[in-house]
Amino acid sequence: SFVFFFCVCFVVFFFFFFQAEDGIRDFCLSRGLGDVYKRQVERTKQHRAHLLVAVLGRDQTALSQASLYTKLVASCCRQDGVLGVYTTGTVYEPELYREVAEQMNEGELPIYDWVYLGLYRSEAGMCAYTYGLQAFGKREMEVLDSAASPQQLHDFLYALASYVLDQDVTLNDGETIGFSAEEKLPITCGPGRSLDQTMLQISYQPA
């Protein structure tokens, strides 16, 4: 293990060797990732060890800690032999993780490195959910049974997650939200259908 102090945060690295198994365990949380998921299943079967990275600090915001953590992990991804990054319930290609992390150089949040956006179809329409907001003290969100296309639903939830984290917004049961003066989408809080936890359900239908 290796520990150092940076920007009033403790940074911890643990290195583990182990017998390789299937690589990805949380299949239900990885649904919707498509070809990236399939490729990573094959790649992670080769792994023999992993590096655990943690950033600990009570005097920094969750956003500041996540930014430092992402920069450290992205740097680790430059090493030879890195097969993937396990976060938010799935394994991402190191090249993709680094590409998303570089968005911070442009002042943008690396949402895809922090929040997994899951998409699936129900009998009544398209559904989508977040997985990762809880690490920032926010409730996970889901949109259920929407007539929106997968791309529309993805873009909507991405924009909403970005807004919640960037502006440090806490959404509550009974409120409405929208990206224009006319748009008022109802928010309810209750048992999640996408994840086994209390979630915010956003009622979204395309215009």
Tab-separated table of C-alpha atoms in Angstrom, residues 2-191:
chain	number	residue	atom	x	y	z
A	2	PHE	CA	1.011	3.627	-0.521
A	3	VAL	CA	-0.464	6.633	1.312
A	4	PHE	CA	0.209	10.348	0.866
A	5	PHE	CA	-1.376	13.680	1.788
A	6	PHE	CA	-2.519	16.046	-0.983
A	7	CYS	CA	-4.791	19.120	-0.839
A	8	VAL	CA	-5.982	18.240	2.706
A	9	CYS	CA	-6.934	14.769	1.468
A	10	PHE	CA	-5.393	11.385	2.149
A	11	VAL	CA	-4.739	9.409	-1.019
A	12	VAL	CA	-4.461	5.655	-0.571
A	13	PHE	CA	-3.287	3.028	-3.081
A	14	PHE	CA	-3.652	-0.699	-2.367
A	15	PHE	CA	-2.295	-3.340	-4.738
A	16	PHE	CA	-3.830	-6.833	-4.720
A	17	PHE	CA	-2.935	-10.081	-6.483
A	18	PHE	CA	-5.647	-12.721	-6.924
A	19	GLN	CA	-6.918	-15.537	-9.111
A	20	ALA	CA	-8.747	-14.154	-12.154
A	21	GLU	CA	-12.477	-14.820	-12.422
A	22	ASP	CA	-15.202	-13.339	-14.606
A	23	GLY	CA	-14.209	-9.718	-14.027
A	24	ILE	CA	-17.665	-8.146	-13.929
A	25	ARG	CA	-20.080	-9.192	-11.215
A	26	ASP	CA	-22.825	-6.565	-11.256
A	27	PHE	CA	-24.435	-7.568	-14.546
A	28	CYS	CA	-27.803	-6.005	-13.683
A	29	LEU	CA	-26.105	-2.641	-13.153
A	30	SER	CA	-24.202	-2.935	-16.432
A	31	ARG	CA	-27.176	-3.469	-18.725
A	32	GLY	CA	-27.333	-1.078	-21.625
A	33	LEU	CA	-23.570	-0.718	-22.067
A	34	GLY	CA	-23.662	-2.833	-25.231
A	35	ASP	CA	-20.458	-3.607	-27.088
A	36	VAL	CA	-18.246	-1.885	-24.508
A	37	TYR	CA	-19.546	-4.252	-21.853
A	38	LYS	CA	-19.053	-7.308	-24.081
A	39	ARG	CA	-15.467	-6.329	-24.883
A	40	GLN	CA	-14.659	-5.746	-21.241
A	41	VAL	CA	-15.996	-9.152	-20.216
A	42	GLU	CA	-13.344	-10.741	-22.425
A	43	ARG	CA	-10.571	-8.340	-21.444
A	44	THR	CA	-11.093	-8.619	-17.691
A	45	LYS	CA	-10.817	-12.403	-17.815
A	46	GLN	CA	-7.076	-11.790	-18.257
A	47	HIS	CA	-6.574	-9.825	-15.040
A	48	ARG	CA	-4.428	-11.102	-12.176
A	49	ALA	CA	-4.319	-8.108	-9.851
A	50	HIS	CA	-5.960	-4.804	-9.185
A	51	LEU	CA	-5.119	-1.412	-7.731
A	52	LEU	CA	-7.564	0.086	-5.235
A	53	VAL	CA	-7.526	3.888	-5.145
A	54	ALA	CA	-9.205	5.936	-2.404
A	55	VAL	CA	-9.320	9.667	-1.641
A	56	LEU	CA	-10.247	10.495	1.950
A	57	GLY	CA	-10.867	13.938	3.404
A	58	ARG	CA	-13.510	15.600	5.558
A	59	ASP	CA	-12.622	19.184	4.661
A	60	GLN	CA	-13.136	18.850	0.914
A	61	THR	CA	-16.406	18.635	-1.002
A	62	ALA	CA	-17.402	15.364	-2.636
A	63	LEU	CA	-16.920	17.051	-6.010
A	64	SER	CA	-13.338	18.075	-5.166
A	65	GLN	CA	-12.489	14.595	-3.910
A	66	ALA	CA	-14.048	12.978	-6.988
A	67	SER	CA	-12.048	15.276	-9.271
A	68	LEU	CA	-8.772	14.354	-7.567
A	69	TYR	CA	-9.699	10.678	-7.610
A	70	THR	CA	-10.494	10.785	-11.336
A	71	LYS	CA	-7.196	12.489	-12.179
A	72	LEU	CA	-5.277	9.845	-10.207
A	73	VAL	CA	-7.113	6.932	-11.823
A	74	ALA	CA	-6.743	8.460	-15.291
A	75	SER	CA	-2.995	8.697	-14.668
A	76	CYS	CA	-2.923	5.037	-13.626
A	77	CYS	CA	-4.662	4.169	-16.895
A	78	ARG	CA	-1.533	5.242	-18.759
A	79	GLN	CA	0.381	2.282	-17.348
A	80	ASP	CA	1.020	-0.789	-19.469
A	81	GLY	CA	-1.231	-3.748	-18.804
A	82	VAL	CA	-4.251	-1.835	-17.498
A	83	LEU	CA	-7.339	-3.752	-18.615
A	84	GLY	CA	-10.147	-1.673	-17.169
A	85	VAL	CA	-11.486	0.628	-14.484
A	86	TYR	CA	-14.184	-0.741	-12.198
A	87	THR	CA	-16.556	1.974	-11.040
A	88	THR	CA	-20.305	2.560	-10.694
A	89	GLY	CA	-21.020	-1.142	-11.034
A	90	THR	CA	-19.275	-1.820	-14.320
A	91	VAL	CA	-15.844	-1.982	-15.960
A	92	TYR	CA	-14.795	0.723	-18.410
A	93	GLU	CA	-12.038	0.634	-20.979
A	94	PRO	CA	-9.037	2.640	-19.693
A	95	GLU	CA	-8.904	4.651	-22.922
A	96	LEU	CA	-12.536	5.702	-22.495
A	97	TYR	CA	-12.008	6.592	-18.824
A	98	ARG	CA	-9.028	8.803	-19.689
A	99	GLU	CA	-10.874	10.481	-22.564
A	100	VAL	CA	-13.773	11.399	-20.303
A	101	ALA	CA	-11.421	12.576	-17.531
A	102	GLU	CA	-9.785	15.006	-19.965
A	103	GLN	CA	-13.053	16.943	-20.069
A	104	MET	CA	-11.963	18.476	-16.763
A	105	ASN	CA	-9.247	20.352	-18.682
A	106	GLU	CA	-12.078	22.214	-20.433
A	107	GLY	CA	-13.866	22.991	-17.170
A	108	GLU	CA	-16.483	20.257	-17.656
A	109	LEU	CA	-17.432	17.501	-15.239
A	110	PRO	CA	-16.470	13.931	-16.260
A	111	ILE	CA	-20.014	12.682	-15.794
A	112	TYR	CA	-19.467	9.317	-17.501
A	113	ASP	CA	-16.611	8.534	-15.091
A	114	TRP	CA	-18.832	9.292	-12.105
A	115	VAL	CA	-22.360	8.336	-13.060
A	116	TYR	CA	-23.490	5.282	-14.985
A	117	LEU	CA	-26.556	5.922	-17.162
A	118	GLY	CA	-28.522	2.724	-17.638
A	119	LEU	CA	-31.130	2.260	-20.364
A	120	TYR	CA	-33.616	-0.547	-20.774
A	121	ARG	CA	-37.031	-1.117	-22.316
A	122	SER	CA	-40.182	-2.027	-20.396
A	123	GLU	CA	-43.498	-3.139	-21.831
A	124	ALA	CA	-44.731	0.454	-21.548
A	125	GLY	CA	-41.726	2.285	-22.993
A	126	MET	CA	-38.107	3.253	-22.455
A	127	CYS	CA	-36.609	3.536	-18.984
A	128	ALA	CA	-33.363	5.065	-17.747
A	129	TYR	CA	-31.599	5.475	-14.422
A	130	THR	CA	-28.460	6.857	-12.798
A	131	TYR	CA	-25.990	4.928	-10.673
A	132	GLY	CA	-23.313	6.998	-8.947
A	133	LEU	CA	-25.054	10.122	-7.655
A	134	GLN	CA	-25.308	8.605	-4.181
A	135	ALA	CA	-21.538	9.019	-3.767
A	136	PHE	CA	-22.152	12.783	-3.946
A	137	GLY	CA	-24.934	12.748	-1.372
A	138	LYS	CA	-27.689	12.849	-4.008
A	139	ARG	CA	-30.512	10.416	-4.663
A	140	GLU	CA	-30.326	8.295	-7.788
A	141	MET	CA	-32.855	9.203	-10.485
A	142	GLU	CA	-34.912	7.222	-12.948
A	143	VAL	CA	-37.317	7.870	-15.814
A	144	LEU	CA	-39.885	5.133	-16.358
A	145	ASP	CA	-42.060	4.098	-19.296
A	146	SER	CA	-41.222	7.054	-21.518
A	147	ALA	CA	-42.113	7.434	-25.199
A	148	ALA	CA	-38.711	9.046	-25.741
A	149	SER	CA	-36.077	7.385	-27.908
A	150	PRO	CA	-33.037	5.866	-26.174
A	151	GLN	CA	-30.903	8.819	-27.327
A	152	GLN	CA	-33.428	11.393	-26.113
A	153	LEU	CA	-33.682	9.695	-22.745
A	154	HIS	CA	-29.920	9.373	-22.405
A	155	ASP	CA	-29.354	13.031	-23.267
A	156	PHE	CA	-32.053	14.169	-20.834
A	157	LEU	CA	-30.693	12.156	-17.909
A	158	TYR	CA	-27.114	13.176	-18.716
A	159	ALA	CA	-28.093	16.855	-18.674
A	160	LEU	CA	-30.011	16.384	-15.427
A	161	ALA	CA	-27.139	14.583	-13.676
A	162	SER	CA	-24.721	17.281	-14.871
A	163	TYR	CA	-26.996	20.004	-13.523
A	164	VAL	CA	-27.428	18.321	-10.128
A	165	LEU	CA	-23.671	17.866	-9.614
A	166	ASP	CA	-22.422	21.090	-11.175
A	167	GLN	CA	-24.904	23.303	-9.308
A	168	ASP	CA	-25.039	21.129	-6.171
A	169	VAL	CA	-28.822	20.891	-6.474
A	170	THR	CA	-30.950	18.697	-4.218
A	171	LEU	CA	-34.201	17.625	-5.865
A	172	ASN	CA	-37.152	16.834	-3.609
A	173	ASP	CA	-40.430	14.981	-3.769
A	174	GLY	CA	-43.269	17.115	-5.113
A	175	GLU	CA	-41.057	19.594	-6.970
A	176	THR	CA	-40.855	20.115	-10.713
A	177	ILE	CA	-37.850	20.566	-12.969
A	178	GLY	CA	-37.321	21.651	-16.550
A	179	PHE	CA	-34.750	23.070	-18.922
A	180	SER	CA	-37.011	25.878	-20.133
A	181	ALA	CA	-39.540	28.247	-18.575
A	182	GLU	CA	-42.393	26.186	-20.003
A	183	GLU	CA	-41.091	22.738	-19.076
A	184	LYS	CA	-42.265	21.546	-15.652
A	185	LEU	CA	-41.575	17.843	-15.087
A	186	PRO	CA	-42.994	16.355	-11.869
A	187	ILE	CA	-40.610	14.720	-9.378
A	188	THR	CA	-41.712	11.957	-7.036
A	189	CYS	CA	-39.651	10.037	-4.496
A	190	GLY	CA	-40.266	6.371	-3.801
A	191	PRO	CA	-39.023	2.795	-4.145
